Coordinates of C-alpha atoms and ligand atoms in Angstrom, one line a residue:
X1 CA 24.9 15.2 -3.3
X2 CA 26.6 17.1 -0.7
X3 CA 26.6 15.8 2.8
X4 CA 23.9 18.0 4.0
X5 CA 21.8 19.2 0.9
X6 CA 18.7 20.5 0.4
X7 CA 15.6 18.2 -0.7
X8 CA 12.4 19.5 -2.4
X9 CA 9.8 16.1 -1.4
X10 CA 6.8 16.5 -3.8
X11 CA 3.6 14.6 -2.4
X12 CA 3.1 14.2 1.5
X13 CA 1.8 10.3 1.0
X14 CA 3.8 7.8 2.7
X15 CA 6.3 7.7 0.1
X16 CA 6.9 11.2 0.2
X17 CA 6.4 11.9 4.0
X18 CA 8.6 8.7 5.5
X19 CA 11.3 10.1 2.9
X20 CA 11.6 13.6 4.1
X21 CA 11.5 12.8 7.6
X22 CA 14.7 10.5 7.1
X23 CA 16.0 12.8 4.9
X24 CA 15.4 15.1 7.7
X25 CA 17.3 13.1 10.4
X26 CA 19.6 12.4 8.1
X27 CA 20.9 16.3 8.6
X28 CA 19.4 17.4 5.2
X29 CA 17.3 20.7 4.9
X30 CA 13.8 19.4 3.5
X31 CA 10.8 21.2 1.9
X32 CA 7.6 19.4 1.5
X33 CA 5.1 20.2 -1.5
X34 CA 1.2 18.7 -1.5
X35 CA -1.6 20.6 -3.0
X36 CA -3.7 18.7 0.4
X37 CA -5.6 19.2 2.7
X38 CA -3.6 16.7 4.6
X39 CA -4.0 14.0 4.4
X40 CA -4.8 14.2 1.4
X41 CA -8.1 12.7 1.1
X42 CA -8.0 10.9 -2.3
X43 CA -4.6 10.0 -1.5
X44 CA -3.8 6.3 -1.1
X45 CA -2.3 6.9 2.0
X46 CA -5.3 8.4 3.5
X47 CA -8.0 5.3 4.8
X48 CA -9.3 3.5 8.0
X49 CA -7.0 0.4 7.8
X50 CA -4.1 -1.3 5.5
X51 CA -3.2 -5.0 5.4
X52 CA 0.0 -5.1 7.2
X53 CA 1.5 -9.1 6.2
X54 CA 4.5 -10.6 5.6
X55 CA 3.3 -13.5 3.0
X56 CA 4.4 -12.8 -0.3
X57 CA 4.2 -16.2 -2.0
X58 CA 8.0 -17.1 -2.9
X59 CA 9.2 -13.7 -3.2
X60 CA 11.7 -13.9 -0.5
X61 CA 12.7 -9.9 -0.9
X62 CA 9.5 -8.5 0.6
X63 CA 9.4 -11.2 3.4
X64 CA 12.9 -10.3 4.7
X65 CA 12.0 -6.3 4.1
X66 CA 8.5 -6.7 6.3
X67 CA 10.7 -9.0 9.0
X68 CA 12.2 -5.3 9.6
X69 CA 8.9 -3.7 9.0
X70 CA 7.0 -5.3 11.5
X71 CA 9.4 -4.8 14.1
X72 CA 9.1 -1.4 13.7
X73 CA 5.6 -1.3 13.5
X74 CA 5.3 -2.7 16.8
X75 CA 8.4 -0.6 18.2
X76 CA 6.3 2.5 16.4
X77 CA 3.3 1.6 18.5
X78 CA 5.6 1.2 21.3
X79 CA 6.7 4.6 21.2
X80 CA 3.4 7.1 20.0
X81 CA 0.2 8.3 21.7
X82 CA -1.4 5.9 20.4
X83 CA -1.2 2.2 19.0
X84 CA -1.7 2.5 15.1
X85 CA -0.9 -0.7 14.1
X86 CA -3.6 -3.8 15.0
X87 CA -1.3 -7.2 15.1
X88 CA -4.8 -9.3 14.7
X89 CA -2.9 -12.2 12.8
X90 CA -3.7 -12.4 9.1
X91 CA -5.3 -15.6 7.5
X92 CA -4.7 -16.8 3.6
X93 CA -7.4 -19.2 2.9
X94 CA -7.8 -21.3 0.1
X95 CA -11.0 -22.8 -2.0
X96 CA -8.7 -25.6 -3.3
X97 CA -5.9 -27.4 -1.7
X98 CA -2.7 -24.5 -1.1
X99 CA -0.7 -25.8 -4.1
X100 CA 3.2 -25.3 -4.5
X101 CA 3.7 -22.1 -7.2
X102 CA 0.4 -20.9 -5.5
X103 CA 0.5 -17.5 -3.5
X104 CA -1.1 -18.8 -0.3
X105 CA 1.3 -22.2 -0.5
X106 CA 4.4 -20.4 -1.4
X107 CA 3.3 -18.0 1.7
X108 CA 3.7 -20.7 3.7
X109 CA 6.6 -22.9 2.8
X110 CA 8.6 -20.0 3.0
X111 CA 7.1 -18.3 6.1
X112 CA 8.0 -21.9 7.4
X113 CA 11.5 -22.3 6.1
X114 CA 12.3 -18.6 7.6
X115 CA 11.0 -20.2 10.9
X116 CA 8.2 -18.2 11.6
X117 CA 5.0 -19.4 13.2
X118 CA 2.7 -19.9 10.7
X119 CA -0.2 -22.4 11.4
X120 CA -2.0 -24.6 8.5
X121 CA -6.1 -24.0 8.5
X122 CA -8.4 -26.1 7.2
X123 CA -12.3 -26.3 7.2
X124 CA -12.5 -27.5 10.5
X125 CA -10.5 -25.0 12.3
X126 CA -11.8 -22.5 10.4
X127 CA -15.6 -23.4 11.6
X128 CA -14.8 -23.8 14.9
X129 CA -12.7 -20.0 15.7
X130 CA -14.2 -18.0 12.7
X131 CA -18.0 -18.4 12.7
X132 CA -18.3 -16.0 9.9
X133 CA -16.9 -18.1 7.0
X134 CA -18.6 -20.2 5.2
X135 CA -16.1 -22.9 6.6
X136 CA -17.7 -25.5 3.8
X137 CA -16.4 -23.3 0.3
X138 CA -12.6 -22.9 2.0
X139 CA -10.7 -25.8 2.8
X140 CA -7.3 -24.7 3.4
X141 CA -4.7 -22.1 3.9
X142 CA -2.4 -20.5 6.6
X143 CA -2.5 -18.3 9.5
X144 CA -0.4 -16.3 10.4
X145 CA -0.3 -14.8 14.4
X146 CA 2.5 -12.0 12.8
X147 CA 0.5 -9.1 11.0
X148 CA -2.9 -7.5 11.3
X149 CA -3.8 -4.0 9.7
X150 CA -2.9 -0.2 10.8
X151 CA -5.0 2.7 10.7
X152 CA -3.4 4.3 7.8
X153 CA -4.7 7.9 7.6
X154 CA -3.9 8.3 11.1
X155 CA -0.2 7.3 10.9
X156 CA 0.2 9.7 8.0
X157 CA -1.4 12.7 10.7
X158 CA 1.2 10.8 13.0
X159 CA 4.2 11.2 10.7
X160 CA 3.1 14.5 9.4
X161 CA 3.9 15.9 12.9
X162 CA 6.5 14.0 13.6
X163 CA 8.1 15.7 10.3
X164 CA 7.0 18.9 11.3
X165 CA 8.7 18.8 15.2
X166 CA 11.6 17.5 13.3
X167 CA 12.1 20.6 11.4
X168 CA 10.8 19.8 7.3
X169 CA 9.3 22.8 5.9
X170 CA 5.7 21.7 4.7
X171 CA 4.2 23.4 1.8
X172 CA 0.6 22.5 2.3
X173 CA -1.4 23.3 -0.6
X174 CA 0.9 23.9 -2.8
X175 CA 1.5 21.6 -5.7
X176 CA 4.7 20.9 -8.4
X177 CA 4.2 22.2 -11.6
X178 CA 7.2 22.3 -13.1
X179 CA 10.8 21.2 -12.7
X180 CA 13.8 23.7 -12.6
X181 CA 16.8 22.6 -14.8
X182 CA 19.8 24.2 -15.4
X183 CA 22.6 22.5 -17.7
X184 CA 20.7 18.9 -17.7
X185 CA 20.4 19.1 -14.2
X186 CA 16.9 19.3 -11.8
X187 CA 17.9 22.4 -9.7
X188 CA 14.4 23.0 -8.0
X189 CA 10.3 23.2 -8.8
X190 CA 7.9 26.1 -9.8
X191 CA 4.8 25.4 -7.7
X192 CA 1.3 26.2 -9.5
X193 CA 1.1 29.4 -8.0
X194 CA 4.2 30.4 -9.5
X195 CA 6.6 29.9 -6.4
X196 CA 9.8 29.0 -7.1
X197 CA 12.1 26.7 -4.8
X198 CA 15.9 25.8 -5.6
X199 CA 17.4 22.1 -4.3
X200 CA 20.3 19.6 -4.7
X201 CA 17.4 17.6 -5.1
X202 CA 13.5 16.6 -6.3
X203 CA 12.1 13.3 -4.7
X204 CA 8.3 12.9 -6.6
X205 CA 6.5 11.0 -4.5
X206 CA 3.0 11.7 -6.4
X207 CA 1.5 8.0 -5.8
X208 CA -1.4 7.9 -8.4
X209 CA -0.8 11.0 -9.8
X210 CA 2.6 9.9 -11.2
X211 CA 1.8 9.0 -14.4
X212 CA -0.1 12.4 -15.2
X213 CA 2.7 14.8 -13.8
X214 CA 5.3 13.1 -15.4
X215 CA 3.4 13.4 -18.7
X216 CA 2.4 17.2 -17.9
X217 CA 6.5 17.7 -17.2
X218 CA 6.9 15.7 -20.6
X219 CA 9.1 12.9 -18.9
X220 CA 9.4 9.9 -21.1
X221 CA 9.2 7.4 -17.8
X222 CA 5.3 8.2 -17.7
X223 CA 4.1 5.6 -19.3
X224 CA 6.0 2.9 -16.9
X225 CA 3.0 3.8 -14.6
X226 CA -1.0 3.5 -14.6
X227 CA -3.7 5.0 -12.2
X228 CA -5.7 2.2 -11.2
X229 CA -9.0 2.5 -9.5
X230 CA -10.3 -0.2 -7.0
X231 CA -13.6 -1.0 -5.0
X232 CA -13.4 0.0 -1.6
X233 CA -16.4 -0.9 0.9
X234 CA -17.3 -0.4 3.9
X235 CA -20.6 -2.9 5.8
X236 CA -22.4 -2.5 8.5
X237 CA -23.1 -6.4 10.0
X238 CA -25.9 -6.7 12.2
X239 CA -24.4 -9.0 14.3
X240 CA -20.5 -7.2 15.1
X241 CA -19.8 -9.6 17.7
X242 CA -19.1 -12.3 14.4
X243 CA -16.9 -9.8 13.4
X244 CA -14.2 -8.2 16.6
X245 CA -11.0 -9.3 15.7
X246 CA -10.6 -12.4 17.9
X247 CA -12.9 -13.8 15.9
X248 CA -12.2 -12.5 12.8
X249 CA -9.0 -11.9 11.3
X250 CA -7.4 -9.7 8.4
X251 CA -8.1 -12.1 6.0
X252 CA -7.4 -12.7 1.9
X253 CA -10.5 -15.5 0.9
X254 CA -8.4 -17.2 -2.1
X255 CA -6.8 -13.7 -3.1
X256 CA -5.4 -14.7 -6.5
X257 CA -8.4 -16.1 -7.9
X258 CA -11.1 -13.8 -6.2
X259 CA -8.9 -10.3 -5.4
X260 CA -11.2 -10.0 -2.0
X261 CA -9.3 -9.2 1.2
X262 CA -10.6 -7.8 4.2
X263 CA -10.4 -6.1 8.1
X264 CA -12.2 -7.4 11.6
X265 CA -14.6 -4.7 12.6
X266 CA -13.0 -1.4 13.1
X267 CA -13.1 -0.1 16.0
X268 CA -13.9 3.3 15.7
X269 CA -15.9 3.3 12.4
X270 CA -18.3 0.1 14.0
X271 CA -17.6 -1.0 10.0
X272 CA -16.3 -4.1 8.1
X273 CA -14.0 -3.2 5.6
X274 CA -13.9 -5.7 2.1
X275 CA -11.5 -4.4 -1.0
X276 CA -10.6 -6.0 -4.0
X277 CA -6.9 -6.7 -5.4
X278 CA -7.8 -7.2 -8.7
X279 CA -7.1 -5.2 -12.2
X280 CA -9.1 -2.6 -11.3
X281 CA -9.9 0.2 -13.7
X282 CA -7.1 2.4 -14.8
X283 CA -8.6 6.2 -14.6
X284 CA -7.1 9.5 -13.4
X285 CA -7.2 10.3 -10.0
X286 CA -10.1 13.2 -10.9
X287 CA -11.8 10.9 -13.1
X288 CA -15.5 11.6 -12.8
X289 CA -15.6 7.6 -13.3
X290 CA -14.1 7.5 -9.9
X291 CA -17.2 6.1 -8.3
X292 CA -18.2 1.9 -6.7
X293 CA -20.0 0.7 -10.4
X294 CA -23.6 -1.3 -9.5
X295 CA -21.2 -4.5 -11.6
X296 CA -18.3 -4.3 -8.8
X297 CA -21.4 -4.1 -6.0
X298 CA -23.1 -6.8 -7.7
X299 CA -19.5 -9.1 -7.6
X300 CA -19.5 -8.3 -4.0
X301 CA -22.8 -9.4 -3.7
X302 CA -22.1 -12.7 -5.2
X303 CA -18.8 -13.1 -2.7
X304 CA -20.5 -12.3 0.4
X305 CA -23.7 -14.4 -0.6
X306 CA -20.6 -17.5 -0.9
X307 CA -17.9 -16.3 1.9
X308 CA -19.7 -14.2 4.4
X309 CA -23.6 -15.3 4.6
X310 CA -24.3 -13.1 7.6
X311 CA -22.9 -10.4 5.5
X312 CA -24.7 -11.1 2.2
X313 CA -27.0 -8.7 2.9
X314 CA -25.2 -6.0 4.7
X315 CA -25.7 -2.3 4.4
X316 CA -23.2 -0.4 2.6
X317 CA -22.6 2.6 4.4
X318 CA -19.1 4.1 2.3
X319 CA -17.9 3.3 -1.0
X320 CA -14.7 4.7 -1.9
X321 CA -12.3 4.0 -5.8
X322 CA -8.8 4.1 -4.0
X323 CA -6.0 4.0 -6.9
X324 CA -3.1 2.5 -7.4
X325 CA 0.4 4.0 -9.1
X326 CA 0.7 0.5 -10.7
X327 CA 4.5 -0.9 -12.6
X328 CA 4.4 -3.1 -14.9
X329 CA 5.9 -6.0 -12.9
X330 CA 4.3 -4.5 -9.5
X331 CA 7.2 -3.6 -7.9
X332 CA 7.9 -0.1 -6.2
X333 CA 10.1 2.0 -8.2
X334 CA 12.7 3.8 -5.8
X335 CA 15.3 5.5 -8.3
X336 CA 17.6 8.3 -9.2
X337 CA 16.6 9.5 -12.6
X338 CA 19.6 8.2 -14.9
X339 CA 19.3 10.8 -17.1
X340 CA 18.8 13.5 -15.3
X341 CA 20.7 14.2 -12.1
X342 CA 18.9 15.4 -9.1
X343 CA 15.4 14.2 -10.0
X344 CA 14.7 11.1 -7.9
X345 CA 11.3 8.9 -7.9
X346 CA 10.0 7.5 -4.9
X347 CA 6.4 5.6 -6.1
X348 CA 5.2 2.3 -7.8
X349 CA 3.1 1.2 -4.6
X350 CA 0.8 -1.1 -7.1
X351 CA -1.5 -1.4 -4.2
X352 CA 0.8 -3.4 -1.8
X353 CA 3.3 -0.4 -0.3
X354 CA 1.7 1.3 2.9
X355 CA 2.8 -2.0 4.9
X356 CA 6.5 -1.1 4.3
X357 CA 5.8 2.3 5.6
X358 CA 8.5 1.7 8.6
X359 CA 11.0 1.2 6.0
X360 CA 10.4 3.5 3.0
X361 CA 11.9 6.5 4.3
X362 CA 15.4 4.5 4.3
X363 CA 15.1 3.3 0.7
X364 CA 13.7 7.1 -0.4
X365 CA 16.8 9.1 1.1
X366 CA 19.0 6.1 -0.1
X367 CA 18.0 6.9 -3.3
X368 CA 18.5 10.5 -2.7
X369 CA 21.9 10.3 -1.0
X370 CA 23.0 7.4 -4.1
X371 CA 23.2 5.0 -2.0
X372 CA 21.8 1.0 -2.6
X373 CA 20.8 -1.4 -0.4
X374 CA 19.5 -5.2 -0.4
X375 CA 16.2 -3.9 -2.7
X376 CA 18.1 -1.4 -5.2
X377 CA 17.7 -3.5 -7.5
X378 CA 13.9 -4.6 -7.4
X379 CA 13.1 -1.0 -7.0
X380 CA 15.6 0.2 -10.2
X381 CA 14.7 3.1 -13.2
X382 CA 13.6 0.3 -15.3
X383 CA 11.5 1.8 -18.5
X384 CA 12.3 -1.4 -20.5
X385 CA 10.0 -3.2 -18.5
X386 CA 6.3 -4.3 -20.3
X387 CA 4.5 -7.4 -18.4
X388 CA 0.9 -8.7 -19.3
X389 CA 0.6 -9.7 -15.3
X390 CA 2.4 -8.2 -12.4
X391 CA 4.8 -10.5 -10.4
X392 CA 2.9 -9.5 -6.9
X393 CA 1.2 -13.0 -6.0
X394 CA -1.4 -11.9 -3.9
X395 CA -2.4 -9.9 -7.0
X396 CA -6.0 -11.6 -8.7
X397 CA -5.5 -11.1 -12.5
X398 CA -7.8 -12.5 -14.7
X399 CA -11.4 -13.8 -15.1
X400 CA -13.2 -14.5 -11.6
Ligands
LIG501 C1 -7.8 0.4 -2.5 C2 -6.4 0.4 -2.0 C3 -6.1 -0.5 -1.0 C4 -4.7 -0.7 -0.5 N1 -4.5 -1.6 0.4 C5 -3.2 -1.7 0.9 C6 -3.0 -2.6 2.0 O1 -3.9 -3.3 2.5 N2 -1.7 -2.8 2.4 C7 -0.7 -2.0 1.8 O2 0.5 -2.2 2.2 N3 -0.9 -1.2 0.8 C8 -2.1 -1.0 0.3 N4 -2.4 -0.1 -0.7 C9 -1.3 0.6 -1.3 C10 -0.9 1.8 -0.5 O3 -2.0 2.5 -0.1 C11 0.0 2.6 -1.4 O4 1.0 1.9 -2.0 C12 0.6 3.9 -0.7 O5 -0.3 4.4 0.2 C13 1.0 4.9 -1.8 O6 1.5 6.0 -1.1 P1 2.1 7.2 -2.0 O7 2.7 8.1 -1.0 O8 2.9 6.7 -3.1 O9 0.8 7.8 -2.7 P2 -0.4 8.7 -2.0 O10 -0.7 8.2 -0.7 O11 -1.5 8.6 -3.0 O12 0.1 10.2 -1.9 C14 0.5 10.9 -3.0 C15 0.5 12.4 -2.6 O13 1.0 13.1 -3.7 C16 0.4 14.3 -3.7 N5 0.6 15.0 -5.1 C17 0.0 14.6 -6.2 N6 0.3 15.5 -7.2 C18 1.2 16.4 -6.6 C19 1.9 17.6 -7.1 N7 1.8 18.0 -8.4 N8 2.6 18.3 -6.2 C20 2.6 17.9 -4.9 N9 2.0 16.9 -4.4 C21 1.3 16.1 -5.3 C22 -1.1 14.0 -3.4 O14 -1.8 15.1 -3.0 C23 -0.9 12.9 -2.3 O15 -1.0 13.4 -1.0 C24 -3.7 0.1 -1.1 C25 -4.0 1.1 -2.1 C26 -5.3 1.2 -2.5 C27 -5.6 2.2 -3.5

């Protein structure tokens, strides 16, 4: 690459966006492609609030990565219009004992041995500061006063101008359709309305949509990826007060074995956000089946009934199916194509990458520029890879 090159960014999700703006400041010139409106509204990107955590069960990589992260969230809110980023604390809470091996216990034995502040909970505690839990079906887990959720459609708009006053090129509406190549090398992109743009470089950050392009461009990686769909709600409690933030915490209510995680009341929307980590449904981003199913409302049903009484009968005022670009093993895949200079992948969120938003943009231009760092290897071109289960621990895979 030379020193100051020219970068064609296709997809303006947070992938996508955090990478051309450091490309940007990095000296490079830098076009951005997304077929939008922005942001784009069935992007991942694009919601009312993201878990923002640093517990990762024993997976020590992604600890030390959001101990930079969350500095910069909190530097970010420091320095913008407008604080983004909610640092409510996030709680891991437990049905059985936190076991060693365990994604809540892990979570905290390492939090712990990396000296952070991380308190044990227990039915008790949880009773007597979080009214809203059914305090007798959880009975143990960790807290954690670092983390919280930001407002994650707004920090794209944030970044979007940010980008913009730092002098990328956006190409709203229009999309890649095909890569340039001359001699075995990617030397630019044809959009779909027949544009075409020459580079030193591609960066395809297409999230979700991954999969799909690289099969339309005939790229043998696409089958490393899946679309995954998963259940997005939003409630409407009659009683908010249960549910501000002081009193109710980002939470996961035993994560691994039920996928459920949730936000405090937001508060703009006056709603209570509840997703689902789970498999999910794989499904193209335009699937028509890209709607809440009655079974996935009835499983909520039966969780709120259990975790939430004052919730079990709620209101649902929003569904959403939000996908995932899912790896095999569920890590990000940040990588220069081996086998094809110049074409560089920046995706792989597998439902758990808007958190490192403060440090993506690094890892994407390092891939650009060929350059590694600490998570190179974690985030490699790695085809090869086939797993029945994804190594992310927070990540509920199996029968409820
Ligand atoms: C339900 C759900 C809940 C989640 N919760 C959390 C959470 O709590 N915490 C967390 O850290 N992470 C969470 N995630 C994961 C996180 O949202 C994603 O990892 C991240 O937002 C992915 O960003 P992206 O830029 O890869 O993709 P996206 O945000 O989906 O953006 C991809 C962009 O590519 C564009 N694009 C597609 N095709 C083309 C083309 N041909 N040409 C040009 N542009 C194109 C699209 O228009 C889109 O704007 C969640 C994800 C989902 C689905």
């Amino acid at each position: 690459m030379p020193p100051t090159a020219t970068v064609l960014v296709v997809g303006a999700g947070i992938y996508g966006l955090t990478a051309a703006l450091e490309l940007r400041r990095r000296g490079h010139a830098v076009r951005l492609f997304d077929p939008g409106p922005l942001p784009h509204p069935l992007a991942a990107s694009t919601d009312i609030s993201k878990v923002i955590r640093m517990e990762y069960g024993a997976d020590e990589d992604y600890l030390a990565a959001m101990e930079v992260a969350l500095e910069r969230w909190r530097a970010w809110n420091a320095r913008r219009p407008e604080p983004l980023y909610h640092e409510t604390g996030v709680m891991f809470v437990t049905r059985q004992a936190m076991a060693e091996g365990a994604f809540e216990g892990d979570s905290y034995a390492l939090a712990r041995r990396r000296g952070h502040n991380v308190e044990r909970m227990n039915a008790g505690k949880l009773r007597a500061r979080y009214p809203a839990w059914n305090a007798d079906r959880y009975v143990d887990g960790v807290f954690n006063p670092a983390g919280g959720y930001a407002e994650s459609g707004r920090v794209v708009s944030q970044i979007i101008t940010e980008a913009q006053a730092a002098g990328v090129t956006l190409h709203e509406r229009q999309a890649l359709a095909a890569l340039l190549e001359t001699g075995g090398r990617v030397t630019g992109l044809r959009t779909a309305s027949g544009e075409t743009f020459e580079g030193d470089a591609v960066l395809l950050a297409a999230g979700s949509w991954t999969p799909h392009l690289l099969r339309a461009l005939g790229h043998p990686a696409a089958s490393a990826f899946r679309s995954t769909g998963m259940p997005v709600f939003h409630l409407k409690p009659s009683d908010p007060r249960l549910f501000e933030a002081e009193r109710f915490p980002v939470y996961g209510a035993d994560i691994s074995h039920t996928g459920y995680y949730g936000f405090p009341l937001h508060p703009t929307a006056g709603v209570v956000k509840i997703a689902n980590h789970g498999d999910g449904r794989e499904m193209p981003p335009e699937s028509k089946e890209r709607v809440v199913t009655a079974e996935e409302t009835a499983q909520l049903r039966t969780f709120l009934a259990d975790t939430f009484p004052a919730l079990a009968d709620a209101p649902i005022v929003y569904t959403r199916v939000c996908l995932y670009c899912d790896t095999w093993d569920g890590h990000f895949w940040i990588a220069a194509d081996p086998e094809r200079p110049g074409l560089v992948l920046s995706t792989g969120g597998s439902g758990h990458g808007f958190k490192f938003a403060p440090v993506l943009g690094d890892w994407g231009a390092d891939a650009v520029e060929g350059r590694a760092h600490a998570y190179s290897h974690k985030f490699r071109w790695r085809p090869e890879v086939r797993m029945e289960k994804t190594e992310e621990a927070a990540r509920f895979q199996g029968e409820a």
